[in-house]
Amino acid sequence: MVVRFLFFTGAFLIPFMIMLILEGIPLFLIELGMGQKMRLGALGVWNTIHPWLGGIGISSCIVTLFVAIYYNVIITWCFYYFFNSFRYPLPWAVCPQLNGTDVEECERSSETAYFWYRTTLDAAPSIDETGGFKWWIVLCLMLSWTVVFFIVMKGIQSSGKVVYFTSLFPYIVLTIFFIRGITLKGAGAGLMHMYTPKVEKLLEPTVWLDAATQVFYSFGLAFGSLIAFGSYNTPKNNCVRDVLLVSVCNAITAIYASVVIFAILGYKATLGVDRCIQV
């Protein structure tokens, strides 16, 4: 999802808001309302509507499995970077040296890119080579799945309490990054690029597709989770109010996160230009 924030230029905000109103809010309300009305999970809801629609519930569970695998890998990388952040100096702050000189590949790319590809991933030279067993990634992946297991092992009783942390902590981190990001050299250029409208981009279908995909991911639509959470609401709960509140908070959070990202991207771009000038 973070990668999709890169599409948040001035023109992208327009299709994002349109898709939010036409796609995100209605589907969010439908899923939350179905769960609240029938008090069932995704499988039960679709089977109750019609037995032939039971496959939709099964498909949503399969999609959720694939998304969980995908996001747990990202959490794995976060754990690895978190553990390495206690080292001084930071391993991605300087290029490794060979015979007293910096590694050429690191000099030609950057310290962060070299650490990502050659240390974190230890990427193989080609797709035909496996590259061997990366024990550090496996350990972090096991830790990631263990944490997720303890969060959901008691169902809504445990996951509902954890949500207080998982919902509020990212805002704290974003605020720290925001304060730090806007003070970096070139942050203004990044923000200017973000809010500079490129109206011609609206004619490209991929921009609208990216906006629709961003809405789907940010709301968690079609995963079955909204139906499951809605089933725990009381029958008289005002789900329309909940949908509007979550939609507004979601849109503000997306824009807030994009500001942080573009401020840092502006800094990286300025840093790259300065490095090229020095060379």
Short mmCIF file of C-alpha atoms in Angstrom, two decimals, residues 150-152 154-167 229 232:
data_model
loop_
_atom_site.label_atom_id
_atom_site.label_comp_id
_atom_site.label_asym_id
_atom_site.label_seq_id
_atom_site.Cartn_x
_atom_site.Cartn_y
_atom_site.Cartn_z
CA PHE A 150 -1.16 -14.39 19.38
CA ILE A 151 -3.18 -11.40 18.17
CA VAL A 152 -5.98 -13.44 16.58
CA LYS A 154 -8.83 -15.55 20.83
CA GLY A 155 -10.80 -13.98 18.01
CA ILE A 156 -12.37 -10.58 18.45
CA GLN A 157 -11.57 -10.58 22.18
CA SER A 158 -7.83 -10.30 21.58
CA SER A 159 -7.72 -8.62 18.16
CA GLY A 160 -10.17 -5.92 19.28
CA LYS A 161 -7.84 -4.86 22.07
CA VAL A 162 -4.75 -4.96 19.86
CA VAL A 163 -6.46 -2.65 17.37
CA TYR A 164 -6.15 0.20 19.87
CA PHE A 165 -2.38 -0.09 19.52
CA THR A 166 -2.20 -0.92 15.80
CA SER A 167 -4.52 2.00 14.98
CA PHE A 229 -16.48 -7.21 12.23
CA TYR A 232 -20.29 -8.14 16.25
#
